[in-house]
Coordinates of C-alpha atoms and ligand atoms in Angstrom, one line a residue:
Chain A
M50 CA 66.9 -2.1 -55.6
S51 CA 69.7 -4.1 -57.2
D52 CA 69.7 -4.6 -60.9
A53 CA 69.0 -8.3 -60.4
S54 CA 65.6 -7.6 -58.8
F55 CA 63.9 -5.1 -61.1
L56 CA 60.7 -7.0 -60.6
S57 CA 60.5 -9.2 -57.5
L58 CA 57.9 -11.4 -56.0
E59 CA 58.3 -12.3 -52.4
K60 CA 56.5 -15.1 -50.7
L61 CA 53.6 -14.4 -53.0
T62 CA 50.4 -16.4 -52.2
L63 CA 47.4 -16.1 -54.5
A64 CA 44.0 -17.6 -53.9
Y65 CA 40.5 -17.7 -55.4
G66 CA 38.3 -17.7 -52.3
D67 CA 39.6 -20.8 -50.4
T68 CA 41.4 -22.3 -53.3
V69 CA 45.1 -21.5 -53.1
A70 CA 46.4 -21.2 -56.7
V71 CA 50.0 -20.1 -56.0
K72 CA 51.9 -20.6 -52.8
D73 CA 54.9 -18.8 -51.4
L74 CA 56.4 -17.9 -54.7
D75 CA 59.7 -16.1 -54.8
L76 CA 61.1 -14.7 -58.0
S77 CA 63.5 -12.0 -59.1
I78 CA 63.6 -10.7 -62.6
R79 CA 66.4 -8.5 -64.0
K80 CA 65.7 -5.3 -66.0
G81 CA 65.4 -6.1 -69.7
E82 CA 65.2 -9.8 -69.2
L83 CA 62.9 -12.0 -71.3
V84 CA 61.5 -14.6 -69.0
A85 CA 59.2 -17.6 -69.8
F86 CA 56.7 -19.2 -67.4
L87 CA 56.5 -22.8 -68.4
G88 CA 54.2 -25.4 -66.9
P89 CA 51.2 -27.6 -67.3
S90 CA 47.7 -26.3 -67.4
G91 CA 46.4 -25.1 -64.1
C92 CA 49.8 -24.6 -62.5
G93 CA 49.2 -20.9 -61.8
K94 CA 50.9 -19.1 -64.7
T95 CA 48.0 -16.9 -65.6
T96 CA 47.2 -16.3 -61.9
T97 CA 50.8 -15.1 -61.2
M98 CA 50.7 -12.8 -64.2
R99 CA 47.3 -11.3 -63.2
S100 CA 48.7 -10.5 -59.8
I101 CA 51.7 -8.8 -61.3
A102 CA 49.4 -6.7 -63.4
G103 CA 47.3 -5.9 -60.4
L104 CA 44.1 -7.7 -61.5
L105 CA 44.3 -10.0 -58.6
T106 CA 45.2 -9.0 -55.0
P107 CA 47.6 -11.3 -53.3
A108 CA 46.4 -13.2 -50.2
S109 CA 49.9 -12.5 -48.8
G110 CA 53.4 -11.6 -50.0
R111 CA 54.9 -8.6 -51.8
I112 CA 55.4 -7.5 -55.3
S113 CA 57.9 -4.8 -56.0
L114 CA 58.8 -3.1 -59.3
D115 CA 61.7 -0.8 -60.0
G116 CA 62.3 -0.4 -56.2
V117 CA 58.7 0.4 -55.4
D118 CA 56.3 -1.9 -53.5
I119 CA 53.3 -2.2 -55.8
T120 CA 51.5 -4.9 -53.9
R121 CA 48.6 -2.5 -53.2
V122 CA 48.9 -0.2 -56.2
S123 CA 45.9 -0.4 -58.4
A124 CA 46.2 -1.9 -61.8
N125 CA 45.8 1.3 -63.8
K126 CA 48.8 2.9 -62.0
R127 CA 51.4 0.2 -62.3
S128 CA 52.9 0.7 -65.7
V129 CA 52.6 -3.0 -66.3
G130 CA 51.3 -4.1 -69.8
L131 CA 49.4 -7.3 -70.4
V132 CA 48.7 -8.9 -73.7
F133 CA 45.8 -11.2 -73.2
Q134 CA 45.6 -14.6 -74.7
S135 CA 42.3 -13.5 -76.2
Y136 CA 43.8 -10.2 -77.4
A137 CA 41.0 -8.3 -75.7
L138 CA 40.9 -5.6 -78.4
F139 CA 38.1 -3.0 -78.2
P140 CA 35.6 -4.1 -80.9
H141 CA 34.1 -0.7 -81.4
L142 CA 37.4 1.1 -82.0
S143 CA 39.6 1.1 -85.1
V144 CA 43.1 -0.4 -84.9
F145 CA 44.5 3.1 -84.6
E146 CA 42.2 4.0 -81.8
N147 CA 42.8 0.7 -80.0
V148 CA 46.5 1.5 -80.0
A149 CA 45.9 5.1 -79.1
F150 CA 43.5 4.3 -76.2
G151 CA 46.0 4.4 -73.3
L152 CA 47.8 7.5 -74.7
R153 CA 44.5 9.4 -74.9
L154 CA 43.9 8.6 -71.3
K155 CA 47.3 10.0 -70.5
K156 CA 46.1 13.2 -72.1
M157 CA 49.0 13.2 -74.4
P158 CA 48.9 15.9 -77.2
A159 CA 47.2 14.7 -80.3
N160 CA 50.4 15.1 -82.4
D161 CA 52.4 12.9 -80.1
I162 CA 49.7 10.3 -80.1
E163 CA 49.7 10.3 -83.9
T164 CA 53.4 9.8 -84.0
R165 CA 53.6 7.1 -81.4
V166 CA 50.7 5.1 -82.7
T167 CA 52.0 5.3 -86.2
A168 CA 55.4 4.1 -85.1
G169 CA 53.9 1.4 -83.0
L170 CA 51.8 0.1 -85.9
K171 CA 54.8 0.2 -88.2
S172 CA 56.9 -1.8 -85.8
V173 CA 54.4 -4.6 -85.9
G174 CA 53.8 -4.3 -89.6
L175 CA 50.2 -3.1 -89.5
S176 CA 50.5 0.4 -90.8
K177 CA 48.1 -0.4 -93.6
F178 CA 45.4 -1.6 -91.3
A179 CA 45.1 1.4 -89.0
A180 CA 41.6 2.2 -90.1
R181 CA 40.2 -1.3 -89.8
K182 CA 38.1 -2.7 -87.0
P183 CA 39.5 -5.6 -85.0
A184 CA 36.9 -8.0 -86.4
E185 CA 38.3 -7.4 -89.9
L186 CA 41.8 -8.7 -88.9
S187 CA 43.2 -12.2 -88.8
G188 CA 44.1 -13.7 -85.4
G189 CA 47.8 -13.0 -85.9
Q190 CA 47.1 -9.4 -86.9
Q191 CA 44.8 -8.9 -83.9
Q192 CA 47.6 -10.3 -81.7
R193 CA 50.0 -7.7 -83.1
V194 CA 47.6 -4.9 -82.5
A195 CA 47.3 -6.1 -78.9
L196 CA 51.1 -6.1 -78.7
A197 CA 51.4 -2.6 -80.2
R198 CA 48.7 -1.3 -77.8
S199 CA 50.7 -2.4 -74.8
M200 CA 54.1 -1.4 -76.3
V201 CA 53.2 2.2 -77.0
M202 CA 52.5 2.7 -73.3
E203 CA 56.2 2.0 -72.7
P204 CA 55.4 -0.2 -69.7
K205 CA 58.1 -1.2 -67.2
V206 CA 57.1 -4.8 -67.6
L207 CA 55.2 -6.4 -70.4
L208 CA 53.4 -9.6 -69.7
L209 CA 52.2 -11.9 -72.4
D210 CA 49.8 -14.7 -71.7
E211 CA 50.3 -17.5 -74.2
P212 CA 50.9 -14.9 -76.9
L213 CA 51.4 -17.5 -79.7
S214 CA 49.1 -20.2 -78.8
N215 CA 46.3 -19.2 -81.2
L216 CA 48.5 -19.0 -84.2
D217 CA 49.3 -21.5 -86.9
A218 CA 52.8 -23.0 -86.9
R219 CA 54.2 -20.6 -89.5
L220 CA 52.8 -17.4 -88.0
R221 CA 54.0 -18.7 -84.6
L222 CA 57.6 -18.8 -85.8
E223 CA 57.2 -15.4 -87.4
M224 CA 55.8 -13.9 -84.2
R225 CA 58.5 -15.5 -82.1
T226 CA 61.2 -13.6 -84.0
E227 CA 59.0 -10.5 -83.9
L228 CA 58.7 -10.7 -80.1
Q229 CA 62.3 -11.2 -79.7
R230 CA 63.2 -8.4 -82.0
V231 CA 60.8 -6.0 -80.2
Q232 CA 62.1 -7.0 -76.9
K233 CA 65.8 -6.5 -77.9
E234 CA 65.0 -3.2 -79.6
T235 CA 63.1 -1.6 -76.7
G236 CA 64.8 -3.4 -73.9
V237 CA 61.5 -3.9 -72.1
T238 CA 61.4 -6.4 -69.4
M239 CA 59.1 -9.2 -70.6
I240 CA 57.5 -12.2 -69.2
F241 CA 55.5 -14.6 -71.4
V242 CA 53.5 -17.7 -70.5
T243 CA 53.7 -20.8 -72.6
H244 CA 52.8 -24.5 -72.6
D245 CA 55.4 -25.2 -75.2
Q246 CA 58.9 -26.0 -74.1
G247 CA 60.3 -25.4 -77.6
E248 CA 59.0 -21.8 -77.5
A249 CA 60.4 -21.2 -74.0
L250 CA 63.8 -22.7 -74.9
S251 CA 64.2 -20.7 -78.1
L252 CA 62.9 -17.3 -76.8
A253 CA 63.7 -16.9 -73.2
D254 CA 66.7 -15.6 -71.3
R255 CA 65.5 -17.5 -68.4
I256 CA 62.8 -20.1 -67.8
V257 CA 60.6 -20.5 -64.8
V258 CA 59.1 -24.0 -64.6
M259 CA 56.0 -24.1 -62.5
L260 CA 54.0 -27.0 -61.1
N261 CA 51.0 -26.9 -58.7
G262 CA 51.3 -23.2 -57.9
A263 CA 55.0 -23.4 -57.0
I264 CA 58.3 -23.0 -58.9
E265 CA 60.0 -26.2 -59.8
Q266 CA 63.1 -24.7 -61.3
I267 CA 64.5 -21.4 -62.6
G268 CA 67.3 -21.4 -65.0
T269 CA 68.6 -20.6 -68.5
P270 CA 67.3 -22.6 -71.4
E271 CA 70.5 -24.7 -71.2
D272 CA 70.0 -25.4 -67.5
I273 CA 66.5 -26.5 -68.0
Y274 CA 67.1 -28.6 -71.0
N275 CA 70.3 -30.2 -69.9
R276 CA 70.2 -30.0 -66.1
P277 CA 66.7 -30.5 -64.8
V278 CA 66.7 -30.7 -61.1
S279 CA 63.5 -32.6 -60.5
R280 CA 61.7 -35.6 -61.9
F281 CA 58.9 -33.3 -63.2
V282 CA 61.2 -31.0 -65.1
A283 CA 63.2 -33.9 -66.5
D284 CA 60.0 -35.5 -67.7
F285 CA 58.7 -32.2 -69.1
V286 CA 61.8 -31.6 -71.2
G287 CA 62.0 -35.0 -72.6
F288 CA 64.1 -37.3 -70.3
E289 CA 62.1 -40.5 -70.7
N290 CA 64.2 -42.8 -68.6
I291 CA 64.0 -41.6 -65.1
F292 CA 65.1 -43.5 -62.0
A293 CA 65.2 -42.8 -58.3
V294 CA 68.5 -43.2 -56.6
E295 CA 68.8 -44.4 -53.0
G296 CA 72.0 -45.0 -51.1
G297 CA 74.0 -44.5 -54.3
K298 CA 72.1 -47.2 -56.0
L299 CA 69.6 -47.0 -58.9
K300 CA 66.1 -48.0 -57.8
A301 CA 64.9 -50.3 -60.6
A302 CA 61.8 -52.5 -61.1
N303 CA 63.5 -55.6 -59.7
G304 CA 65.6 -54.2 -56.9
P305 CA 68.5 -51.7 -56.5
I306 CA 71.3 -51.7 -59.0
S307 CA 74.8 -50.6 -58.1
L308 CA 76.4 -48.0 -60.3
S309 CA 79.9 -48.0 -61.7
E310 CA 80.5 -44.4 -60.5
S311 CA 79.8 -42.9 -57.1
L312 CA 77.3 -40.1 -57.0
P313 CA 77.2 -36.9 -54.8
P314 CA 75.2 -37.7 -51.6
D315 CA 72.3 -35.4 -52.5
T316 CA 71.4 -37.2 -55.7
A317 CA 67.7 -38.2 -55.6
G318 CA 67.5 -39.5 -59.2
L319 CA 69.1 -40.0 -62.6
A320 CA 67.5 -39.3 -65.9
W321 CA 68.5 -40.1 -69.5
R322 CA 67.1 -39.0 -72.8
P323 CA 66.4 -41.8 -75.2
R324 CA 69.5 -40.8 -77.3
M325 CA 71.8 -41.0 -74.2
V326 CA 71.2 -44.7 -73.9
T327 CA 74.0 -46.7 -75.5
L328 CA 72.8 -49.7 -77.5
G329 CA 74.8 -52.9 -78.3
S330 CA 77.2 -52.8 -75.4
G331 CA 77.1 -52.4 -71.6
P332 CA 76.1 -54.2 -68.5
F333 CA 72.4 -54.4 -69.0
Q334 CA 70.2 -56.8 -71.1
G335 CA 66.9 -56.0 -72.7
T336 CA 64.4 -57.2 -75.3
V337 CA 63.2 -55.0 -78.1
R338 CA 59.4 -54.6 -77.7
G339 CA 58.7 -52.0 -80.3
A340 CA 60.4 -49.7 -82.8
S341 CA 59.3 -46.5 -84.4
F342 CA 61.0 -44.6 -87.3
S343 CA 60.9 -40.9 -87.2
G344 CA 63.0 -39.9 -90.3
S345 CA 66.4 -39.1 -88.8
T346 CA 66.2 -41.5 -85.9
R347 CA 64.7 -44.8 -84.8
E348 CA 63.2 -45.1 -81.3
Y349 CA 63.1 -48.4 -79.5
L350 CA 61.1 -49.6 -76.5
L351 CA 63.1 -52.2 -74.5
D352 CA 61.8 -54.6 -71.9
T353 CA 64.5 -54.8 -69.3
P354 CA 65.0 -55.9 -65.7
L355 CA 65.2 -52.2 -64.9
G356 CA 61.7 -51.6 -66.4
A357 CA 60.8 -50.2 -69.7
I358 CA 63.6 -48.2 -71.4
K359 CA 63.4 -45.9 -74.3
A360 CA 66.4 -45.7 -76.6
E361 CA 67.1 -43.8 -79.8
E362 CA 69.6 -44.4 -82.5
D363 CA 70.6 -42.8 -85.8
A364 CA 68.3 -44.1 -88.5
G365 CA 71.5 -44.7 -90.6
L366 CA 72.3 -47.7 -88.3
A367 CA 70.8 -51.1 -88.9
A368 CA 67.4 -51.5 -87.4
H369 CA 66.9 -53.9 -84.4
Q370 CA 63.9 -56.2 -85.0
P371 CA 61.3 -56.6 -82.2
G372 CA 62.1 -59.6 -80.1
T373 CA 65.9 -59.2 -80.4
E374 CA 68.0 -59.3 -77.3
L375 CA 70.3 -56.3 -76.8
T376 CA 72.9 -55.2 -74.4
F377 CA 72.8 -51.6 -73.4
D378 CA 74.3 -49.1 -71.0
L379 CA 73.0 -46.1 -69.1
P380 CA 76.1 -44.0 -68.9
V381 CA 76.1 -42.1 -65.6
A382 CA 78.4 -39.4 -67.0
K383 CA 75.7 -38.3 -69.5
A384 CA 72.7 -38.5 -67.1
A385 CA 70.9 -35.6 -65.6
R386 CA 71.3 -35.6 -61.8
L387 CA 68.1 -34.9 -60.0
E388 CA 68.1 -33.3 -56.6
R389 CA 64.4 -33.9 -56.1
F390 CA 62.3 -36.9 -56.9
G391 CA 58.9 -35.9 -55.6
Chain B
M223 CA 5.6 -36.4 -91.5
T224 CA 3.1 -33.7 -92.4
P225 CA 2.0 -33.9 -96.0
R226 CA 3.6 -31.2 -98.1
I227 CA 0.4 -29.5 -98.9
F228 CA -0.3 -28.8 -95.2
S229 CA 2.7 -26.6 -94.6
P230 CA 1.7 -23.8 -97.0
L231 CA -1.9 -24.1 -95.7
V232 CA -0.9 -23.8 -92.1
L233 CA 1.4 -20.9 -92.9
F234 CA -1.4 -19.2 -94.7
L235 CA -3.8 -19.6 -91.8
V236 CA -1.2 -18.4 -89.3
V237 CA -0.4 -15.3 -91.3
A238 CA -4.1 -14.6 -91.9
F239 CA -4.8 -14.9 -88.3
L240 CA -1.9 -12.7 -87.3
I241 CA -2.2 -10.0 -89.9
G242 CA -5.9 -10.3 -90.8
P243 CA -7.1 -8.1 -88.0
F244 CA -4.6 -5.5 -89.0
F245 CA -6.1 -5.3 -92.5
I246 CA -9.6 -5.3 -91.1
I247 CA -8.8 -2.3 -88.9
V248 CA -7.1 -0.4 -91.8
A249 CA -10.1 -1.1 -94.0
A250 CA -12.6 -0.1 -91.3
S251 CA -10.8 3.1 -90.7
L252 CA -11.1 4.1 -94.3
S253 CA -14.9 3.7 -94.2
A254 CA -17.2 6.6 -95.2
G255 CA -19.9 5.3 -92.9
E256 CA -20.8 6.7 -89.4
T257 CA -20.2 3.5 -87.3
L258 CA -17.3 1.1 -86.9
A259 CA -18.1 -1.7 -89.3
F260 CA -16.5 -4.2 -91.6
P261 CA -16.7 -4.5 -94.5
P262 CA -16.4 -0.7 -94.8
Q263 CA -19.1 1.4 -96.4
G264 CA -17.5 3.5 -99.1
F265 CA -14.1 5.2 -98.9
S266 CA -13.0 8.3 -97.1
L267 CA -10.1 9.7 -95.1
K268 CA -12.4 11.7 -92.8
W269 CA -12.0 9.4 -89.8
V270 CA -8.2 9.5 -90.1
A271 CA -8.4 13.2 -90.2
K272 CA -10.8 13.3 -87.2
V273 CA -8.3 11.4 -85.0
F274 CA -6.1 14.5 -85.0
T275 CA -8.9 16.8 -83.9
V276 CA -10.0 14.9 -80.8
E277 CA -8.7 16.8 -77.8
S278 CA -8.5 13.8 -75.5
F279 CA -6.6 11.7 -78.0
R280 CA -4.0 14.4 -78.2
E281 CA -3.7 14.6 -74.4
S282 CA -3.6 10.9 -73.8
F283 CA -1.1 10.5 -76.7
A284 CA 1.2 12.9 -74.9
V285 CA 0.7 11.0 -71.6
S286 CA 1.5 7.7 -73.3
M287 CA 4.6 9.1 -75.0
F288 CA 5.8 10.6 -71.7
L289 CA 5.3 7.2 -70.0
A290 CA 6.8 5.2 -72.8
I291 CA 9.9 7.4 -73.1
G292 CA 10.3 8.3 -69.4
G293 CA 9.5 4.8 -68.1
T294 CA 11.8 3.1 -70.5
A295 CA 14.6 5.6 -69.8
M296 CA 14.2 4.9 -66.1
A297 CA 14.1 1.2 -66.6
L298 CA 17.3 1.4 -68.5
V299 CA 19.0 3.6 -65.9
L300 CA 18.1 0.9 -63.3
G301 CA 18.4 -2.1 -65.7
I302 CA 21.8 -1.4 -67.2
P303 CA 23.8 -1.4 -63.9
A304 CA 21.6 -4.4 -62.7
S305 CA 22.4 -6.4 -65.9
Y306 CA 26.0 -5.5 -65.6
A307 CA 26.2 -6.7 -62.0
L308 CA 24.3 -9.8 -62.8
S309 CA 26.4 -10.8 -65.7
R310 CA 29.9 -9.8 -64.3
Y311 CA 29.8 -10.8 -60.7
K312 CA 28.8 -13.9 -58.9
L313 CA 26.2 -12.3 -56.7
P314 CA 24.7 -14.1 -53.8
F315 CA 21.1 -14.9 -54.9
G316 CA 22.0 -13.7 -58.4
E317 CA 19.6 -16.2 -60.0
T318 CA 16.8 -15.2 -57.5
I319 CA 17.3 -11.6 -58.3
R320 CA 17.1 -12.3 -62.0
T321 CA 13.8 -14.2 -61.5
I322 CA 12.3 -11.5 -59.4
V323 CA 13.2 -8.9 -62.0
S324 CA 11.4 -11.0 -64.6
L325 CA 8.2 -11.3 -62.5
P326 CA 6.3 -8.5 -64.2
I327 CA 6.5 -10.6 -67.5
I328 CA 4.9 -13.6 -65.7
V329 CA 2.4 -12.0 -63.4
P330 CA -0.8 -10.8 -65.2
G331 CA -0.9 -7.0 -65.6
I332 CA -4.3 -6.9 -63.9
I333 CA -2.7 -8.2 -60.7
V334 CA 0.2 -5.8 -60.9
G335 CA -2.2 -2.9 -61.5
L336 CA -4.5 -3.8 -58.7
A337 CA -1.7 -4.4 -56.2
L338 CA -0.1 -1.1 -57.1
L339 CA -3.4 0.8 -56.7
R340 CA -4.5 -0.9 -53.5
Y341 CA -1.2 -1.0 -51.6
I342 CA 0.8 1.9 -52.9
V343 CA -1.2 4.6 -54.7
V344 CA -4.1 4.7 -52.4
P345 CA -2.4 4.4 -49.0
F346 CA 0.4 6.8 -49.8
G347 CA -1.7 9.2 -51.8
F348 CA 0.6 9.0 -54.9
N349 CA 0.2 11.4 -57.7
I350 CA -1.3 9.5 -60.6
T351 CA 1.3 10.5 -63.2
L352 CA 4.0 9.5 -60.9
A353 CA 2.3 6.2 -60.1
L354 CA 1.9 5.5 -63.8
L355 CA 5.5 6.3 -64.5
L356 CA 6.7 4.0 -61.7
A357 CA 4.4 1.2 -62.9
H358 CA 5.6 1.5 -66.5
T359 CA 9.2 1.6 -65.3
A360 CA 8.6 -1.7 -63.4
L361 CA 6.9 -3.2 -66.4
V362 CA 9.7 -2.4 -68.8
L363 CA 12.5 -3.3 -66.4
P364 CA 12.4 -7.0 -67.2
Y365 CA 12.7 -6.4 -70.9
A366 CA 15.5 -4.0 -70.3
V367 CA 17.4 -6.4 -68.2
R368 CA 16.9 -9.3 -70.6
V369 CA 18.0 -7.5 -73.7
V370 CA 20.9 -5.7 -72.1
S371 CA 22.1 -8.9 -70.4
A372 CA 22.0 -10.6 -73.7
S373 CA 24.4 -8.1 -75.3
L374 CA 26.6 -8.0 -72.2
N375 CA 27.0 -11.7 -72.3
N376 CA 28.2 -11.5 -75.8
L377 CA 30.9 -9.0 -74.7
R378 CA 34.1 -10.4 -73.3
S379 CA 34.8 -9.0 -69.9
D380 CA 38.6 -9.0 -70.5
I381 CA 38.3 -5.8 -72.6
E382 CA 37.5 -4.0 -69.3
E383 CA 40.7 -5.4 -67.7
A384 CA 42.6 -4.3 -70.8
A385 CA 41.2 -0.8 -70.5
V386 CA 42.2 -0.7 -66.8
L387 CA 45.7 -1.8 -67.6
L388 CA 45.9 1.0 -70.1
G389 CA 45.2 3.5 -67.4
S390 CA 41.5 3.7 -67.1
S391 CA 39.6 3.4 -63.9
R392 CA 37.0 0.7 -63.4
A393 CA 34.1 3.1 -63.9
G394 CA 35.9 4.7 -66.9
A395 CA 36.3 1.3 -68.5
F396 CA 32.6 0.8 -68.2
F397 CA 31.8 4.0 -70.0
R398 CA 34.6 3.8 -72.5
V399 CA 34.5 0.2 -73.6
V400 CA 31.4 -1.5 -72.2
M401 CA 28.7 1.1 -73.1
P402 CA 29.8 1.7 -76.7
N403 CA 29.8 -2.0 -77.3
I404 CA 26.3 -2.6 -75.9
R405 CA 24.9 0.5 -77.5
S406 CA 22.8 -1.4 -80.0
G407 CA 21.5 -3.7 -77.3
I408 CA 20.5 -0.6 -75.3
L409 CA 18.7 0.9 -78.3
A410 CA 16.9 -2.4 -78.9
A411 CA 15.9 -2.5 -75.2
F412 CA 14.6 1.0 -75.6
I413 CA 12.5 0.2 -78.6
L414 CA 11.1 -2.9 -77.1
G415 CA 10.4 -1.1 -73.8
F416 CA 8.8 1.8 -75.6
V417 CA 6.4 -0.4 -77.6
T418 CA 5.6 -2.5 -74.5
S419 CA 4.8 0.5 -72.4
F420 CA 2.9 2.3 -75.2
N421 CA 0.6 -0.7 -75.7
Q422 CA 0.2 -1.4 -72.1
V423 CA -3.5 -1.7 -71.0
P424 CA -4.2 -3.6 -67.7
V425 CA -1.9 -1.8 -65.4
S426 CA -2.8 1.6 -66.8
L427 CA -6.4 0.7 -66.6
F428 CA -6.2 0.6 -62.8
L429 CA -4.0 3.6 -62.4
S430 CA -5.5 6.0 -64.9
G431 CA -7.4 8.6 -63.1
P432 CA -9.4 11.8 -63.9
G433 CA -7.4 13.9 -66.3
V434 CA -4.5 11.5 -66.7
R435 CA -5.1 8.6 -69.2
T436 CA -2.9 6.7 -71.4
L437 CA -3.9 6.5 -75.1
P438 CA -5.1 2.8 -75.1
I439 CA -7.3 3.6 -72.1
D440 CA -8.6 6.7 -73.7
M441 CA -9.5 4.7 -76.8
L442 CA -11.5 2.3 -74.7
S443 CA -13.5 5.0 -73.0
Y444 CA -14.0 6.8 -76.3
M445 CA -15.5 3.7 -77.8
E446 CA -17.9 3.3 -74.9
I447 CA -19.4 6.6 -75.9
T448 CA -18.7 7.1 -79.6
Y449 CA -18.8 4.1 -81.8
D450 CA -17.3 5.7 -84.9
P451 CA -14.4 4.5 -87.1
S452 CA -12.0 7.1 -85.8
V453 CA -10.8 4.5 -83.2
A454 CA -10.0 2.2 -86.0
A455 CA -8.2 5.0 -87.8
L456 CA -6.1 5.7 -84.6
S457 CA -5.4 2.0 -84.1
A458 CA -4.1 1.8 -87.7
L459 CA -1.9 4.9 -87.2
L460 CA -0.4 3.4 -84.0
A461 CA 0.1 0.1 -85.7
F462 CA 2.0 1.8 -88.5
M463 CA 4.1 3.7 -86.0
S464 CA 5.1 0.5 -84.3
I465 CA 5.8 -1.2 -87.6
G466 CA 7.9 1.7 -88.6
I467 CA 9.9 1.7 -85.4
V468 CA 10.5 -2.1 -85.5
F469 CA 11.4 -1.9 -89.2
L470 CA 14.0 0.8 -88.6
A471 CA 15.3 -1.1 -85.6
E472 CA 15.7 -4.3 -87.6
R473 CA 17.2 -2.4 -90.5
F474 CA 19.8 -0.6 -88.5
L475 CA 20.4 -2.8 -85.4
G476 CA 19.4 -6.3 -86.3
F477 CA 16.8 -6.0 -83.6
S478 CA 15.6 -9.6 -83.9
R479 CA 19.0 -10.8 -82.4
Y480 CA 18.0 -9.4 -79.0
V481 CA 14.3 -10.4 -78.7
Ligands
LIG182 N1 38.5 -17.5 -61.3 C1 39.0 -18.6 -60.7 N2 38.3 -19.1 -59.6 C2 38.7 -20.2 -59.0 N3 39.8 -20.9 -59.3 C3 40.6 -20.4 -60.3 C4 40.2 -19.3 -61.1 N4 41.1 -19.1 -62.1 C5 42.0 -20.1 -61.9 N5 41.7 -20.9 -60.9 C6 42.5 -22.0 -60.4 O1 43.8 -21.6 -60.1 C7 44.7 -22.6 -60.6 C8 45.7 -21.9 -61.5 O2 45.0 -21.4 -62.6 P1 45.8 -20.6 -63.8 O3 44.7 -20.0 -64.7 O4 46.7 -19.6 -63.2 O5 46.5 -21.7 -64.5 P2 47.5 -21.6 -65.8 O6 48.8 -22.1 -65.4 O7 47.4 -20.3 -66.4 O8 46.8 -22.7 -66.7 P3 46.6 -22.7 -68.3 O9 47.9 -23.1 -68.9 O10 45.6 -23.7 -68.5 O11 46.2 -21.3 -68.7 C9 43.9 -23.6 -61.3 O12 43.9 -24.8 -60.4 C10 42.6 -23.1 -61.5 O13 41.6 -24.0 -61.4
LIG183 MG1 46.5 -19.5 -68.3

């Protein structure tokens, strides 16, 4: 095992009966890494997690953890923790006993259990609630119990399925920092699922963008945000002006458009965020269709021979009224270069 | 719209109809007269006292208790795993199985009793007590499955997966996190099954034989010979027992959630 593949999935295919949910997935995760699975609903994030945890047997492929092939190892012997989106706390047990559950199964001496559970509850700020039942806690507190319950087991990998999705905005932010802190403190390898690109970008060391049961792109938050490789990823992270490129020319609504700069031959498309569009100068002409004000910026929708273009300008600049003709530019130097346009 | 005055009237009639017989029985059992009659003649507790001296009542009470407790326990032993399988797995013919399990509720007891007698007890020479026990198990099973299923359906299945990921086996997860959380459902099923079995007449009627009788059957045959108020006294005592059980169940378990 090299350090770069502490957890590795090889050609993993996962199916429910005849429905293939994940196909030929390859992924290597380093020890201590914090990885986010990002993607639209139904793309296979939960399915992949469940297979890592051992709750779903792969149709084919291999999973190895810490140098051991665990593809056929049963879920209770993997040292993989999973925090469920629904928390899945045991309703009949107190918070303390919930956290102690796994340690008791390990037949750990009572004193050690006491010490570990107390420390675990302290680290998630729930020492005062040890005697309560899960039903007497708020959603955020239940979530933290679930986190502590998995953490005290000291798993090799901790999986979190949409850990923050049921929380309100403020608690979400709090929990984000909390997760990051716990992860840095313990150095546990962590994978979390999210729909929310902001969450993925701010938390993860690396982001895995998934679509239709396959990986679209793997990269650091900077890679994903600035250098999406496919139309889907570009669209997902907010590039709103996306064009295919064919034979070095931009494929626009009314025919190909030559570009001032030459592009590498494998370029399949170019994409610009609204704020990358230069307004007031450039080779293209458009008519302002609509404008919206969002505090610090103004966003314009332009009708152009290229198709609809979204542009953004500082709100400090004078507003362009709907109906105005504007020149604009799509600077190739700023664009994200897409390798795939499927 | 019903005129307002009707609702209290209807309510009164319904209550009178449901609870009236109970008061009549209680009153009749406190009679000082020699025959079962209403209104009662005088007041005495002698018939209540007599109930405890009748040998056959004592024996058949023991039989009924044995059947109610044993039959319900067996129905739960079969019914809990069945409910679990029905609620957690997509079984082929799951719905059909559920329907078949519920049949004893739908099919008249007379038919069940006759069929058991004619095709099982007689041809195979079954011991009567065993036959009664099996019959009561079958009768209680649908209630057990219904009530236990209801509490299983209220329990999220992901807690079992959580238990497994914390190191428990599948079976261990069932005993450590499923059973404790459906405990009150099981107790409710037990009480419902107990009361159902204890008050069961038609099936027991066919299967009761010489020396082995359930209490309701024994009361019927007692009345054929002796028409005194002790039967009323016994009925009243049994009614109070049932009320007591249901009251405690409601008080401690919120029984009405399950029925
Ligand atoms: N138990 C199941 N039986 C059959 N198909 C399933 C089952 N669970 C999931 N699927 C299918 O597998 C695919 C992937 O589902 P999965 O739950 O992994 O998606 P997800 O990425 O977690 O989505 P979400 O963001 O909505 O949670 C979906 O198309 C889904 O319909
Ligand atoms: Mg999911």
